[in-house]
Amino acid sequence: MSTDPPAEPAGPGTAGTVDPVARRRGVLLLAAVAVTVLALDLVTKIAAVANLEDRAPLTVIDGFFYLTLLRNPGAAWSMATGYTWILTIVAVVVVGVIIRIARRLASVGWAVGLGLVLGGALGNLVDRFFRAPGPMRGHVVDMLAVFSPDGSVFPVFNLADSGIVCGGILLVLIALRGIEIDGSRVADQRG
């Protein structure tokens, strides 16, 4: 029988450990953000298909913002259209990686950023699996256009894409500030 005192919960940044309460909060925040992005993406895609199918683009702000329906088999600007199945696999891997690293998550910023990316990846995965022409080949529904209604200036996108891009930018900014996923800060190496 051991006489060692019970271990104290580790705070953010303690070598190899994450405070379980901070981790739980981080994972819940990540999940809440991801579910919100996914739900908003699904609702807007359903509305776009119901209201924009077989219609000319709707001008919201002339010369700047339009609503139009585009079924995209590829990535931005319809790149990699013949590789929809590869894009699907990449998205599945991204989801898996985010779920795996969530075990160390104790930073609010990382939780929000990863939640945005996760929600966006799941939103586009739903299309890849459940929309025509079939599983792992489905075309993603895009409906938001800036500068031109046909996507010739900037690609037509959806809320899932916005979540991925905004989450990615947030994660880069957090990393540049030296904040680790567990909430600790990178030690100043300039010596």
Tab-separated table of C-alpha atoms in Angstrom, residues 8 36 39 43 78 86 100 105-106 113 124 139 156 165-166 174 182 187 190:
chain	number	residue	atom	x	y	z
A	8	GLU	CA	-2.922	17.341	-7.258
A	36	THR	CA	-23.329	25.350	-33.904
A	39	ALA	CA	-26.247	23.221	-37.606
A	43	VAL	CA	-29.852	24.992	-42.260
A	78	SER	CA	-13.896	23.897	-58.162
A	86	ILE	CA	-9.637	12.405	-51.772
A	100	ARG	CA	-7.581	13.022	-30.970
A	105	LEU	CA	-7.263	20.862	-24.992
A	106	ALA	CA	-7.405	23.453	-22.193
A	113	GLY	CA	-10.588	27.633	-33.449
A	124	ASN	CA	-18.875	19.707	-45.929
A	139	HIS	CA	-21.132	17.822	-54.342
A	156	VAL	CA	-18.646	30.846	-53.990
A	165	VAL	CA	-11.110	29.588	-42.802
A	166	CYS	CA	-11.948	31.636	-39.679
A	174	ILE	CA	-2.983	31.838	-31.314
A	182	ASP	CA	-3.064	23.028	-23.229
A	187	ALA	CA	8.906	29.689	-23.325
A	190	ARG	CA	15.468	34.397	-27.523
